[in-house]
CSV table of C-alpha atoms in Angstrom, one decimal:
chain,number,residue,atom,x,y,z
A,3,MET,CA,0.0,0.0,0.0
A,4,LYS,CA,1.3,3.4,-1.0
A,5,LYS,CA,1.4,5.9,1.9
A,6,VAL,CA,0.8,9.4,0.7
A,7,ALA,CA,1.4,12.7,2.3
A,8,VAL,CA,-1.0,15.3,1.0
A,9,ILE,CA,-0.4,19.0,1.6
A,10,LEU,CA,-3.5,21.3,1.6
A,11,SER,CA,-3.6,25.1,1.6
A,12,GLY,CA,-6.9,25.8,3.3
A,13,CYS,CA,-10.4,25.4,2.0
A,14,GLY,CA,-11.9,27.0,-1.0
A,15,VAL,CA,-10.7,27.8,-4.5
A,16,TYR,CA,-10.1,31.5,-4.2
A,17,ASP,CA,-8.2,31.5,-0.9
A,18,GLY,CA,-7.3,27.9,0.0
A,19,ALA,CA,-7.2,24.4,-1.4
A,20,GLU,CA,-9.6,23.7,-4.3
A,21,ILE,CA,-12.2,21.5,-2.7
A,22,HIS,CA,-13.0,19.4,-5.8
A,23,GLU,CA,-9.4,18.8,-6.6
A,24,SER,CA,-8.6,17.8,-3.0
A,25,VAL,CA,-11.5,15.4,-2.6
A,26,LEU,CA,-11.1,13.8,-6.0
A,27,THR,CA,-7.4,13.3,-5.2
A,28,LEU,CA,-8.1,11.7,-1.9
A,29,GLN,CA,-10.7,9.5,-3.5
A,30,SER,CA,-8.3,8.4,-6.2
A,31,ILE,CA,-5.6,7.6,-3.7
A,32,LEU,CA,-8.0,5.2,-1.9
A,33,LYS,CA,-9.4,3.8,-5.2
A,34,HIS,CA,-5.9,2.7,-6.2
A,35,GLY,CA,-5.1,1.1,-3.0
A,36,GLY,CA,-3.2,3.8,-1.2
A,37,SER,CA,-3.6,5.6,2.2
A,38,TYR,CA,-3.1,9.2,3.0
A,39,GLN,CA,-2.4,11.7,5.7
A,40,CYS,CA,-3.2,15.3,5.1
A,41,PHE,CA,-1.1,18.3,6.3
A,42,ALA,CA,-1.3,22.0,6.2
A,43,PRO,CA,0.6,25.0,7.5
A,44,ASP,CA,-0.6,26.2,10.9
A,45,LYS,CA,-0.7,30.0,10.1
A,46,PRO,CA,-3.1,32.7,9.0
A,47,GLN,CA,-4.1,32.5,5.3
A,48,LEU,CA,-3.2,35.5,3.1
A,49,HIS,CA,-6.7,36.8,3.1
A,50,VAL,CA,-10.3,35.6,3.1
A,51,ILE,CA,-12.4,35.6,0.0
A,52,ASN,CA,-16.2,35.6,0.0
A,53,HIS,CA,-16.8,32.8,-2.5
A,54,LEU,CA,-20.3,34.0,-3.3
A,55,THR,CA,-19.2,37.5,-4.4
A,56,GLY,CA,-15.5,36.9,-5.2
A,57,GLU,CA,-14.6,39.9,-3.0
A,58,VAL,CA,-12.1,40.1,-0.2
A,59,ALA,CA,-13.8,39.8,3.2
A,60,GLU,CA,-12.2,42.8,4.9
A,61,GLY,CA,-11.4,42.3,8.6
A,62,GLU,CA,-11.7,38.5,8.5
A,63,SER,CA,-8.9,36.1,9.3
A,64,ARG,CA,-8.7,32.4,9.0
A,65,ASN,CA,-6.1,29.7,9.8
A,66,VAL,CA,-4.9,27.5,6.9
A,67,LEU,CA,-4.8,24.3,9.1
A,68,VAL,CA,-8.2,24.9,10.6
A,69,GLU,CA,-9.7,25.6,7.2
A,70,ALA,CA,-8.1,22.5,5.7
A,71,ALA,CA,-9.8,20.5,8.5
A,72,ARG,CA,-13.1,21.3,6.8
A,73,ILE,CA,-12.0,19.1,3.8
A,74,THR,CA,-10.5,16.3,5.8
A,75,ARG,CA,-13.4,16.0,8.3
A,76,GLY,CA,-10.9,17.1,11.0
A,77,GLU,CA,-8.2,14.6,10.2
A,78,VAL,CA,-5.2,16.9,9.4
A,79,LYS,CA,-1.9,17.7,11.0
A,80,ALA,CA,0.5,20.7,10.9
A,81,VAL,CA,2.9,20.4,8.0
A,82,THR,CA,5.8,20.6,10.5
A,83,GLU,CA,4.8,17.1,11.6
A,84,CYS,CA,5.3,15.7,8.1
A,85,ASN,CA,8.3,13.4,7.9
A,86,ALA,CA,9.2,12.2,4.4
A,87,ASP,CA,10.6,9.0,5.8
A,88,ASP,CA,7.1,8.0,6.9
A,89,PHE,CA,5.6,8.2,3.4
A,90,ASP,CA,6.2,6.8,-0.1
A,91,LEU,CA,5.1,9.9,-2.0
A,92,LEU,CA,3.8,13.4,-1.9
A,93,ILE,CA,0.8,15.1,-3.5
A,94,LEU,CA,-0.3,18.8,-3.6
A,95,PRO,CA,-3.7,19.6,-4.9
A,96,GLY,CA,-4.2,23.1,-6.3
A,97,GLY,CA,-6.5,26.1,-5.6
A,98,PHE,CA,-5.3,29.7,-5.2
A,99,GLY,CA,-4.3,28.8,-1.6
A,100,ALA,CA,-1.3,26.9,-3.1
A,101,ALA,CA,-0.1,30.2,-4.6
A,102,LYS,CA,-1.2,32.4,-1.7
A,103,ASN,CA,-0.6,30.4,1.4
A,104,LEU,CA,2.0,27.9,0.5
A,105,CYS,CA,3.9,30.6,-1.5
A,106,THR,CA,3.0,34.1,-2.8
A,107,PHE,CA,3.2,33.3,-6.5
A,108,ALA,CA,-0.4,34.5,-7.0
A,109,VAL,CA,0.6,38.1,-6.0
A,110,GLU,CA,4.4,38.3,-6.7
A,111,GLY,CA,5.0,35.9,-9.6
A,112,PRO,CA,8.6,34.6,-9.9
A,113,ASP,CA,9.7,37.0,-7.1
A,114,CYS,CA,7.5,35.2,-4.7
A,115,GLU,CA,8.3,33.9,-1.2
A,116,PHE,CA,7.7,30.3,-0.1
A,117,ASP,CA,6.5,29.0,3.2
A,118,GLY,CA,9.6,27.6,4.7
A,119,ASP,CA,8.0,24.6,6.4
A,120,VAL,CA,6.2,23.6,3.2
A,121,LEU,CA,9.2,24.0,1.1
A,122,SER,CA,11.3,22.0,3.5
A,123,VAL,CA,8.9,19.1,3.3
A,124,CYS,CA,8.7,19.2,-0.5
A,125,LYS,CA,12.5,19.3,-0.8
A,126,ALA,CA,12.8,16.4,1.6
A,127,PHE,CA,10.7,14.2,-0.7
A,128,ALA,CA,12.7,15.4,-3.8
A,129,ASP,CA,16.1,14.9,-2.1
A,130,ALA,CA,15.0,11.4,-1.0
A,131,GLY,CA,14.1,10.5,-4.6
A,132,LYS,CA,10.5,9.9,-3.6
A,133,PRO,CA,7.8,10.6,-6.3
A,134,ALA,CA,5.6,13.7,-6.0
A,135,ALA,CA,2.6,15.0,-7.9
A,136,TYR,CA,1.4,18.7,-8.0
A,137,ALA,CA,-2.0,19.8,-9.5
A,138,CYS,CA,-3.4,23.0,-10.9
A,139,ILE,CA,-1.2,26.0,-9.7
A,140,ALA,CA,0.7,23.9,-7.1
A,141,PRO,CA,3.5,23.3,-9.7
A,142,ALA,CA,4.6,26.8,-8.8
A,143,LEU,CA,6.1,25.2,-5.7
A,144,ALA,CA,7.4,22.3,-7.8
A,145,ALA,CA,9.2,24.8,-10.0
A,146,LYS,CA,11.1,26.1,-6.9
A,147,VAL,CA,11.8,22.6,-5.5
A,148,TYR,CA,13.0,21.0,-8.7
A,149,GLY,CA,14.1,23.8,-11.2
A,150,ASN,CA,17.0,22.7,-13.4
A,151,SER,CA,15.0,22.1,-16.6
A,152,VAL,CA,12.4,19.8,-14.9
A,153,ASN,CA,9.3,19.3,-17.1
A,154,LEU,CA,5.9,20.3,-15.6
A,155,THR,CA,2.6,21.9,-16.6
A,156,ILE,CA,-0.1,24.3,-15.4
A,157,GLY,CA,-2.1,23.8,-18.6
A,158,ASN,CA,-1.6,26.3,-21.4
A,159,ASP,CA,-1.7,29.8,-19.8
A,160,ALA,CA,1.3,31.5,-21.5
A,161,GLY,CA,1.8,34.2,-18.8
A,162,THR,CA,1.9,31.8,-15.9
A,163,ALA,CA,4.1,29.3,-17.8
A,164,GLU,CA,6.5,32.1,-18.6
A,165,ALA,CA,6.7,33.2,-15.0
A,166,LEU,CA,7.3,29.6,-13.9
A,167,GLU,CA,10.1,29.2,-16.4
A,168,GLN,CA,12.0,31.8,-14.6
A,169,PHE,CA,12.6,29.2,-12.0
A,170,GLY,CA,14.5,27.2,-14.6
A,171,ILE,CA,11.8,24.6,-15.4
A,172,LYS,CA,10.5,23.6,-18.8
A,173,HIS,CA,6.8,24.2,-19.2
A,174,GLN,CA,4.8,21.8,-21.4
A,175,ASN,CA,1.2,22.6,-22.5
A,176,CYS,CA,-1.2,19.9,-21.4
A,177,GLU,CA,-4.8,19.1,-21.7
A,178,VAL,CA,-6.9,18.9,-18.5
A,179,THR,CA,-7.4,15.2,-18.8
A,180,GLU,CA,-3.7,14.4,-19.3
A,181,VAL,CA,-0.5,14.6,-17.2
A,182,ILE,CA,3.1,15.6,-17.7
A,183,ILE,CA,5.6,13.1,-16.3
A,184,ASP,CA,9.2,13.8,-15.6
A,185,SER,CA,10.6,10.4,-14.9
A,186,GLY,CA,14.0,11.6,-13.9
A,187,ALA,CA,12.7,13.9,-11.2
A,188,LYS,CA,9.9,11.5,-10.4
A,189,LEU,CA,7.4,14.4,-10.8
A,190,VAL,CA,3.9,14.3,-12.2
A,191,THR,CA,1.8,17.4,-12.9
A,192,THR,CA,-1.7,18.0,-14.3
A,193,PRO,CA,-3.7,21.2,-15.0
A,194,ALA,CA,-6.9,20.4,-13.1
A,195,TYR,CA,-8.9,23.6,-12.7
A,196,MET,CA,-6.2,25.8,-14.3
A,197,LEU,CA,-7.8,24.5,-17.4
A,198,GLY,CA,-10.8,22.3,-16.5
A,199,GLN,CA,-14.4,23.2,-16.9
A,200,ASN,CA,-16.1,20.5,-14.9
A,201,LEU,CA,-15.7,17.8,-12.3
A,202,LEU,CA,-15.5,14.9,-14.8
A,203,GLU,CA,-12.6,16.2,-16.8
A,204,VAL,CA,-10.7,17.4,-13.8
A,205,GLY,CA,-11.3,14.1,-12.1
A,206,GLU,CA,-10.0,12.2,-15.1
A,207,GLY,CA,-6.7,14.2,-15.0
A,208,LEU,CA,-6.3,13.9,-11.3
A,209,ASP,CA,-6.9,10.1,-11.4
A,210,LYS,CA,-4.2,9.8,-14.1
A,211,MET,CA,-1.9,11.9,-12.0
A,212,VAL,CA,-2.4,9.5,-9.0
A,213,GLN,CA,-2.0,6.4,-11.1
A,214,ALA,CA,1.2,7.8,-12.7
A,215,VAL,CA,2.8,8.8,-9.4
A,216,PHE,CA,1.8,5.4,-7.9
A,217,ALA,CA,3.6,3.7,-10.8
A,218,MET,CA,6.9,5.4,-10.0
A,219,GLN,CA,9.5,3.5,-7.9
């Protein structure tokens, strides 16, 4: 059984982890015989978005770990408790939280800062030669972790791809139902809602992502 560490970035597409992507990924892990433990940073999120209006909820503050617990039905740990030695692989679903709370790519592009605890965990998996998968905009973190001409995708948005290439990666355009595999880096990426229009096609891509990263040794 593959033991998977999953890092979430809150709860909700505009300011946290994308809920559909997170749930579909967890379902796929179980469907293909794996188990998972979710983690998230224990810190305030960048800001709170009213998901009905799309506007910033001025004066509100929410904690990334507490919000992630909404997705996991309470079963989530602080990312500082994630030890790469305890898992076979790592997966990061997307959502703007990945680019706002795990790093600041959403607001600062290639000049962004990265959450030190999250980056440390991601690098630990990479340095140990353990497979990892990043969905949607989460490859912004993978670009920092791997760099050095690694192949990855966020779909086909030229501006975002160009910004990511400043980390030294090679971006490849990819359909929502497909994945990009870098066998050397043991990295799998898929566009998910960076490109997807509905649950079915996003779910197909995420399922292929899980299957591909499970197949890596």
